[in-house]
PDB file of C-alpha atoms in Angstrom:
ATOM      1  CA  UNK A 170      61.999 118.961 165.071  1.00  0.00           C
ATOM      2  CA  UNK A 171      61.405 122.538 166.385  1.00  0.00           C
ATOM      3  CA  UNK A 172      58.193 122.046 165.697  1.00  0.00           C
ATOM      4  CA  UNK A 173      58.100 118.682 167.730  1.00  0.00           C
ATOM      5  CA  UNK A 174      60.195 120.009 170.445  1.00  0.00           C
ATOM      6  CA  UNK A 175      57.353 122.595 170.551  1.00  0.00           C
ATOM      7  CA  UNK A 176      54.873 120.967 171.329  1.00  0.00           C
ATOM      8  CA  UNK A 177      56.463 118.213 173.682  1.00  0.00           C
ATOM      9  CA  UNK A 178      57.372 121.174 175.865  1.00  0.00           C
ATOM     10  CA  UNK A 179      53.919 122.765 175.775  1.00  0.00           C
ATOM     11  CA  UNK A 180      52.577 119.126 176.802  1.00  0.00           C
ATOM     12  CA  UNK A 181      55.460 118.812 179.447  1.00  0.00           C
ATOM     13  CA  UNK A 182      54.695 122.205 180.885  1.00  0.00           C
ATOM     14  CA  UNK A 183      50.399 121.345 181.116  1.00  0.00           C
ATOM     15  CA  UNK A 184      52.032 118.003 183.182  1.00  0.00           C
ATOM     16  CA  UNK A 185      53.859 119.512 185.283  1.00  0.00           C
ATOM     17  CA  UNK A 186      52.289 122.592 185.998  1.00  0.00           C
ATOM     18  CA  UNK A 187      49.195 120.573 186.416  1.00  0.00           C
ATOM     19  CA  UNK A 188      50.553 117.917 189.047  1.00  0.00           C
ATOM     20  CA  UNK A 189      52.122 120.303 191.055  1.00  0.00           C
ATOM     21  CA  UNK A 190      49.224 122.509 190.634  1.00  0.00           C
ATOM     22  CA  UNK A 191      46.178 119.784 192.114  1.00  0.00           C
ATOM     23  CA  UNK A 192      48.497 118.795 195.409  1.00  0.00           C
ATOM     24  CA  UNK A 193      49.969 123.004 196.560  1.00  0.00           C
ATOM     25  CA  UNK A 194      46.160 123.730 195.991  1.00  0.00           C
ATOM     26  CA  UNK A 195      46.363 127.277 196.549  1.00  0.00           C
ATOM     27  CA  UNK A 196      44.080 128.643 196.984  1.00  0.00           C
ATOM     28  CA  UNK A 197      42.686 126.378 199.196  1.00  0.00           C
ATOM     29  CA  UNK A 198      45.627 127.045 201.452  1.00  0.00           C
ATOM     30  CA  UNK A 199      45.130 130.946 201.010  1.00  0.00           C
ATOM     31  CA  UNK A 200      42.841 130.738 204.150  1.00  0.00           C
ATOM     32  CA  UNK A 201      44.874 128.247 205.752  1.00  0.00           C
ATOM     33  CA  UNK A 202      47.921 131.408 204.997  1.00  0.00           C
ATOM     34  CA  UNK A 203      45.852 133.581 206.007  1.00  0.00           C
ATOM     35  CA  UNK A 204      45.214 132.502 209.480  1.00  0.00           C
ATOM     36  CA  UNK A 205      48.774 132.120 209.857  1.00  0.00           C
ATOM     37  CA  UNK A 206      49.297 136.005 209.038  1.00  0.00           C
ATOM     38  CA  UNK A 207      45.523 137.497 210.634  1.00  0.00           C
ATOM     39  CA  UNK A 208      47.278 139.906 212.888  1.00  0.00           C
ATOM     40  CA  UNK A 209      49.108 141.391 209.610  1.00  0.00           C
ATOM     41  CA  UNK A 210      47.869 144.640 207.299  1.00  0.00           C
ATOM     42  CA  UNK A 211      46.987 143.437 203.719  1.00  0.00           C
ATOM     43  CA  UNK A 212      49.974 144.855 203.263  1.00  0.00           C
ATOM     44  CA  UNK A 213      52.339 143.263 205.329  1.00  0.00           C
ATOM     45  CA  UNK A 214      50.477 140.163 204.212  1.00  0.00           C
ATOM     46  CA  UNK A 215      51.723 140.847 200.156  1.00  0.00           C
ATOM     47  CA  UNK A 216      54.896 141.064 201.432  1.00  0.00           C
ATOM     48  CA  UNK A 217      54.571 138.262 203.366  1.00  0.00           C
ATOM     49  CA  UNK A 218      52.712 135.359 199.987  1.00  0.00           C
ATOM     50  CA  UNK A 219      55.304 137.738 197.755  1.00  0.00           C
ATOM     51  CA  UNK A 220      58.514 136.272 200.655  1.00  0.00           C
ATOM     52  CA  UNK A 221      56.776 132.012 200.356  1.00  0.00           C
ATOM     53  CA  UNK A 222      56.711 132.915 196.701  1.00  0.00           C
ATOM     54  CA  UNK A 223      60.446 133.488 196.378  1.00  0.00           C
ATOM     55  CA  UNK A 224      61.134 130.856 198.521  1.00  0.00           C
ATOM     56  CA  UNK A 225      58.301 128.642 196.659  1.00  0.00           C
ATOM     57  CA  UNK A 226      60.263 129.427 193.435  1.00  0.00           C
ATOM     58  CA  UNK A 227      63.237 127.892 194.937  1.00  0.00           C
ATOM     59  CA  UNK A 228      62.101 125.333 196.809  1.00  0.00           C
ATOM     60  CA  UNK A 229      60.445 123.867 193.533  1.00  0.00           C
ATOM     61  CA  UNK A 230      63.734 124.803 191.622  1.00  0.00           C
ATOM     62  CA  UNK A 231      65.307 123.066 193.998  1.00  0.00           C
ATOM     63  CA  UNK A 232      63.828 119.641 193.670  1.00  0.00           C
ATOM     64  CA  UNK A 233      62.926 119.292 189.562  1.00  0.00           C
ATOM     65  CA  UNK A 234      66.402 120.079 189.099  1.00  0.00           C
ATOM     66  CA  UNK A 235      68.771 118.533 192.047  1.00  0.00           C
ATOM     67  CA  UNK A 236      66.799 117.932 194.337  1.00  0.00           C
ATOM     68  CA  UNK A 237      67.675 113.752 193.428  1.00  0.00           C
ATOM     69  CA  UNK A 238      71.185 113.810 194.341  1.00  0.00           C
ATOM     70  CA  UNK A 239      70.610 116.090 197.513  1.00  0.00           C
ATOM     71  CA  UNK A 240      68.663 113.491 198.787  1.00  0.00           C
ATOM     72  CA  UNK A 241      71.112 111.410 197.596  1.00  0.00           C
ATOM     73  CA  UNK A 242      74.205 113.483 199.350  1.00  0.00           C
ATOM     74  CA  UNK A 243      72.485 113.781 202.973  1.00  0.00           C
ATOM     75  CA  UNK A 244      71.565 110.019 203.012  1.00  0.00           C
ATOM     76  CA  UNK A 245      67.757 111.084 203.033  1.00  0.00           C
ATOM     77  CA  UNK A 246      65.309 109.098 201.622  1.00  0.00           C
ATOM     78  CA  UNK A 247      61.950 109.298 200.359  1.00  0.00           C
ATOM     79  CA  UNK A 248      60.053 107.809 202.878  1.00  0.00           C
ATOM     80  CA  UNK A 249      62.092 109.626 205.629  1.00  0.00           C
ATOM     81  CA  UNK A 250      60.957 112.852 203.770  1.00  0.00           C
ATOM     82  CA  UNK A 251      57.437 112.185 203.731  1.00  0.00           C
ATOM     83  CA  UNK A 252      56.608 110.740 207.139  1.00  0.00           C
ATOM     84  CA  UNK A 253      59.142 114.327 209.070  1.00  0.00           C
ATOM     85  CA  UNK A 254      56.821 116.420 206.792  1.00  0.00           C
ATOM     86  CA  UNK A 255      53.566 114.951 206.603  1.00  0.00           C
ATOM     87  CA  UNK A 256      54.254 114.845 210.886  1.00  0.00           C
ATOM     88  CA  UNK A 257      55.382 118.717 211.176  1.00  0.00           C
ATOM     89  CA  UNK A 258      52.072 119.355 208.603  1.00  0.00           C
ATOM     90  CA  UNK A 259      49.701 117.234 211.069  1.00  0.00           C
ATOM     91  CA  UNK A 260      50.949 119.038 214.244  1.00  0.00           C
ATOM     92  CA  UNK A 261      50.253 122.396 212.148  1.00  0.00           C
ATOM     93  CA  UNK A 262      46.240 122.006 211.663  1.00  0.00           C
ATOM     94  CA  UNK A 263      46.048 120.026 215.114  1.00  0.00           C
ATOM     95  CA  UNK A 264      47.017 123.527 216.482  1.00  0.00           C
ATOM     96  CA  UNK A 265      44.724 125.430 213.913  1.00  0.00           C
ATOM     97  CA  UNK A 266      41.944 123.760 214.401  1.00  0.00           C
ATOM     98  CA  UNK A 267      42.296 124.004 218.761  1.00  0.00           C
ATOM     99  CA  UNK A 268      43.132 127.530 218.247  1.00  0.00           C
ATOM    100  CA  UNK A 269      40.625 130.262 219.715  1.00  0.00           C
ATOM    101  CA  UNK A 270      39.389 132.534 217.177  1.00  0.00           C
ATOM    102  CA  UNK A 271      40.412 136.360 217.654  1.00  0.00           C
ATOM    103  CA  UNK A 272      37.886 139.175 217.021  1.00  0.00           C
ATOM    104  CA  UNK A 273      38.550 141.119 215.127  1.00  0.00           C
ATOM    105  CA  UNK A 274      39.038 143.966 216.844  1.00  0.00           C
ATOM    106  CA  UNK A 275      41.707 141.673 218.295  1.00  0.00           C
ATOM    107  CA  UNK A 276      42.941 142.035 215.107  1.00  0.00           C
ATOM    108  CA  UNK A 277      45.346 145.060 215.511  1.00  0.00           C
ATOM    109  CA  UNK A 278      46.796 144.270 218.580  1.00  0.00           C
ATOM    110  CA  UNK A 279      48.699 141.560 216.967  1.00  0.00           C
ATOM    111  CA  UNK A 280      50.112 143.640 213.877  1.00  0.00           C
ATOM    112  CA  UNK A 281      53.749 144.133 215.703  1.00  0.00           C
ATOM    113  CA  UNK A 282      54.159 139.897 214.877  1.00  0.00           C
ATOM    114  CA  UNK A 283      55.002 141.104 211.527  1.00  0.00           C
ATOM    115  CA  UNK A 284      59.087 140.265 212.266  1.00  0.00           C
ATOM    116  CA  UNK A 285      57.774 137.550 214.090  1.00  0.00           C
ATOM    117  CA  UNK A 286      55.699 135.841 210.827  1.00  0.00           C
ATOM    118  CA  UNK A 287      58.202 136.975 207.932  1.00  0.00           C
ATOM    119  CA  UNK A 288      61.050 134.955 210.682  1.00  0.00           C
ATOM    120  CA  UNK A 289      57.747 132.178 209.283  1.00  0.00           C
ATOM    121  CA  UNK A 290      58.299 132.719 205.557  1.00  0.00           C
ATOM    122  CA  UNK A 291      60.179 129.791 204.981  1.00  0.00           C
ATOM    123  CA  UNK A 292      59.800 127.714 207.904  1.00  0.00           C
ATOM    124  CA  UNK A 293      57.133 126.561 208.492  1.00  0.00           C
ATOM    125  CA  UNK A 294      54.451 128.725 205.224  1.00  0.00           C
ATOM    126  CA  UNK A 295      56.673 127.306 202.784  1.00  0.00           C
ATOM    127  CA  UNK A 296      58.159 123.355 204.153  1.00  0.00           C
ATOM    128  CA  UNK A 297      55.850 122.273 204.840  1.00  0.00           C
ATOM    129  CA  UNK A 298      52.647 123.821 204.730  1.00  0.00           C
ATOM    130  CA  UNK A 299      52.994 124.944 200.784  1.00  0.00           C
ATOM    131  CA  UNK A 300      55.556 123.180 198.847  1.00  0.00           C
ATOM    132  CA  UNK A 301      55.774 120.132 201.560  1.00  0.00           C
ATOM    133  CA  UNK A 302      57.327 116.248 201.162  1.00  0.00           C
ATOM    134  CA  UNK A 303      54.389 115.848 198.171  1.00  0.00           C
ATOM    135  CA  UNK A 304      55.746 118.785 196.522  1.00  0.00           C
ATOM    136  CA  UNK A 305      58.761 117.581 196.269  1.00  0.00           C
ATOM    137  CA  UNK A 306      57.964 114.322 195.575  1.00  0.00           C
ATOM    138  CA  UNK A 307      56.252 115.245 192.816  1.00  0.00           C
ATOM    139  CA  UNK A 308      58.576 117.495 191.488  1.00  0.00           C
ATOM    140  CA  UNK A 309      61.264 115.291 191.556  1.00  0.00           C
ATOM    141  CA  UNK A 310      59.169 112.458 189.612  1.00  0.00           C
ATOM    142  CA  UNK A 311      58.319 115.037 187.329  1.00  0.00           C
ATOM    143  CA  UNK A 312      61.969 115.963 186.561  1.00  0.00           C
ATOM    144  CA  UNK A 313      63.203 111.144 186.604  1.00  0.00           C
ATOM    145  CA  UNK A 314      63.196 111.747 182.415  1.00  0.00           C
ATOM    146  CA  UNK A 315      65.491 113.584 181.190  1.00  0.00           C
ATOM    147  CA  UNK A 316      66.726 113.100 177.725  1.00  0.00           C
ATOM    148  CA  UNK A 317      69.975 112.712 176.763  1.00  0.00           C
ATOM    149  CA  UNK A 318      69.739 114.684 173.953  1.00  0.00           C
ATOM    150  CA  UNK A 319      71.120 118.020 174.991  1.00  0.00           C
ATOM    151  CA  UNK A 320      69.004 119.975 172.961  1.00  0.00           C
ATOM    152  CA  UNK A 321      65.690 118.708 174.273  1.00  0.00           C
ATOM    153  CA  UNK A 322      67.464 118.454 177.749  1.00  0.00           C
ATOM    154  CA  UNK A 323      67.849 122.086 177.339  1.00  0.00           C
ATOM    155  CA  UNK A 324      64.777 122.426 176.233  1.00  0.00           C
ATOM    156  CA  UNK A 325      62.787 120.899 179.333  1.00  0.00           C
ATOM    157  CA  UNK A 326      65.529 122.628 181.281  1.00  0.00           C
ATOM    158  CA  UNK A 327      63.641 125.798 180.021  1.00  0.00           C
ATOM    159  CA  UNK A 328      60.405 124.854 180.383  1.00  0.00           C
ATOM    160  CA  UNK A 329      61.067 123.489 184.138  1.00  0.00           C
ATOM    161  CA  UNK A 330      62.014 126.613 184.312  1.00  0.00           C
ATOM    162  CA  UNK A 331      58.648 128.232 183.630  1.00  0.00           C
ATOM    163  CA  UNK A 332      56.433 125.508 185.780  1.00  0.00           C
ATOM    164  CA  UNK A 333      58.521 126.873 188.697  1.00  0.00           C
ATOM    165  CA  UNK A 334      57.264 130.635 188.248  1.00  0.00           C
ATOM    166  CA  UNK A 335      53.862 129.193 186.998  1.00  0.00           C
ATOM    167  CA  UNK A 336      53.644 127.916 189.932  1.00  0.00           C
ATOM    168  CA  UNK A 337      54.947 130.163 192.242  1.00  0.00           C
ATOM    169  CA  UNK A 338      52.933 133.198 190.671  1.00  0.00           C
ATOM    170  CA  UNK A 339      49.940 131.054 191.402  1.00  0.00           C
ATOM    171  CA  UNK A 340      51.185 130.939 195.412  1.00  0.00           C
ATOM    172  CA  UNK A 341      51.762 134.397 195.536  1.00  0.00           C
ATOM    173  CA  UNK A 342      48.029 135.574 193.827  1.00  0.00           C
ATOM    174  CA  UNK A 343      46.691 132.820 196.002  1.00  0.00           C
ATOM    175  CA  UNK A 344      47.626 134.032 199.572  1.00  0.00           C
ATOM    176  CA  UNK A 345      48.301 137.436 197.997  1.00  0.00           C
ATOM    177  CA  UNK A 346      44.461 137.603 197.451  1.00  0.00           C
ATOM    178  CA  UNK A 347      43.524 135.363 200.746  1.00  0.00           C
ATOM    179  CA  UNK A 348      42.104 138.537 202.426  1.00  0.00           C
ATOM    180  CA  UNK A 349      39.764 139.471 199.894  1.00  0.00           C
ATOM    181  CA  UNK A 350      38.328 135.872 199.385  1.00  0.00           C
ATOM    182  CA  UNK A 351      38.123 136.538 203.367  1.00  0.00           C
ATOM    183  CA  UNK A 352      35.692 139.092 202.607  1.00  0.00           C
ATOM    184  CA  UNK A 353      33.784 137.759 200.260  1.00  0.00           C
ATOM    185  CA  UNK A 354      32.728 134.868 201.939  1.00  0.00           C
ATOM    186  CA  UNK A 355      32.154 137.056 205.848  1.00  0.00           C
ATOM    187  CA  UNK A 356      33.917 136.173 209.096  1.00  0.00           C
ATOM    188  CA  UNK A 357      31.921 133.480 209.437  1.00  0.00           C
ATOM    189  CA  UNK A 358      31.819 131.288 206.173  1.00  0.00           C
ATOM    190  CA  UNK A 359      35.533 131.949 206.613  1.00  0.00           C
ATOM    191  CA  UNK A 360      35.408 130.561 209.913  1.00  0.00           C
ATOM    192  CA  UNK A 361      33.729 127.572 208.571  1.00  0.00           C
ATOM    193  CA  UNK A 362      36.496 127.376 205.302  1.00  0.00           C
ATOM    194  CA  UNK A 363      40.040 127.916 207.794  1.00  0.00           C
ATOM    195  CA  UNK A 364      37.922 125.167 210.055  1.00  0.00           C
ATOM    196  CA  UNK A 365      37.811 122.388 206.827  1.00  0.00           C
ATOM    197  CA  UNK A 366      40.844 123.953 205.448  1.00  0.00           C
ATOM    198  CA  UNK A 367      43.069 122.823 208.944  1.00  0.00           C
ATOM    199  CA  UNK A 368      41.047 119.186 208.926  1.00  0.00           C
ATOM    200  CA  UNK A 369      42.334 118.555 205.285  1.00  0.00           C
ATOM    201  CA  UNK A 370      45.576 119.938 205.482  1.00  0.00           C
ATOM    202  CA  UNK A 371      44.895 117.457 208.467  1.00  0.00           C
ATOM    203  CA  UNK A 372      44.308 114.521 206.595  1.00  0.00           C
ATOM    204  CA  UNK A 373      46.826 115.101 204.261  1.00  0.00           C
ATOM    205  CA  UNK A 374      49.806 115.021 206.757  1.00  0.00           C
ATOM    206  CA  UNK A 375      48.086 112.095 208.175  1.00  0.00           C
ATOM    207  CA  UNK A 376      47.849 110.628 204.479  1.00  0.00           C
ATOM    208  CA  UNK A 377      51.777 111.069 203.650  1.00  0.00           C
ATOM    209  CA  UNK A 378      53.042 110.060 207.048  1.00  0.00           C
ATOM    210  CA  UNK A 379      51.741 106.665 206.180  1.00  0.00           C
ATOM    211  CA  UNK A 380      51.673 106.744 201.925  1.00  0.00           C
ATOM    212  CA  UNK A 381      55.572 106.792 204.468  1.00  0.00           C
ATOM    213  CA  UNK A 382      55.599 104.304 207.110  1.00  0.00           C
ATOM    214  CA  UNK A 383      53.841 102.199 204.195  1.00  0.00           C
ATOM    215  CA  UNK A 384      56.926 102.731 201.556  1.00  0.00           C
ATOM    216  CA  UNK A 385      59.727 101.427 204.763  1.00  0.00           C
ATOM    217  CA  UNK A 386      56.736  98.960 204.828  1.00  0.00           C
ATOM    218  CA  UNK A 387      57.397  97.404 201.126  1.00  0.00           C
ATOM    219  CA  UNK A 388      60.861  97.891 201.567  1.00  0.00           C
ATOM    220  CA  UNK A 389      61.864  95.690 205.313  1.00  0.00           C
ATOM    221  CA  UNK A 390      59.126  93.011 202.916  1.00  0.00           C
ATOM    222  CA  UNK A 391      60.862  92.840 199.840  1.00  0.00           C
ATOM    223  CA  UNK A 392      63.967  92.641 201.102  1.00  0.00           C
ATOM    224  CA  UNK A 393      67.161  94.339 200.220  1.00  0.00           C
TER     225      UNK A 393
END
């Protein structure tokens, strides 16, 4: 029995971690994070990355354990979450696409903005850029099939905790190393990747909104 639970727990971990890693794509978002924190030193950026990772951990944990109950309590539907979150993601990506690149010698003049960027760590850097509506919806979907057996439920809860820790640690590593990745690709390569990431982020935001609108349209068509 214990071997069965262990094998199932490992499978649940691979499924949950793989799904959340794919939808968050932390190493792709690392260039977006770098653009949002371009005026910070490496030490300051690492502190912001840690803060975002901690926030992401609690968002994932809350979504896995009580996400559906919280949304039900406030009367928030999944389509509403998708449309609102997608709108914020698209708006942020649009501003990034039209932002004027900062010259390397001007970066130091923006170091005083650390307090401002720290205030942005939860919104919008964590929600909706890192753990947005797609991530929350995925986490809620992962946690829907809860076993009735207490031992199996306890084991699954431990797996959810490990998944949240592993995904958050990956986010921290990707964001903390965003500066090193930028140096690897060079200034021009980083600019190209950042613009491409912003465009893909814009597409993701639009797609999230389309999904939410489609769900509302389907509900209206099918009726109560």
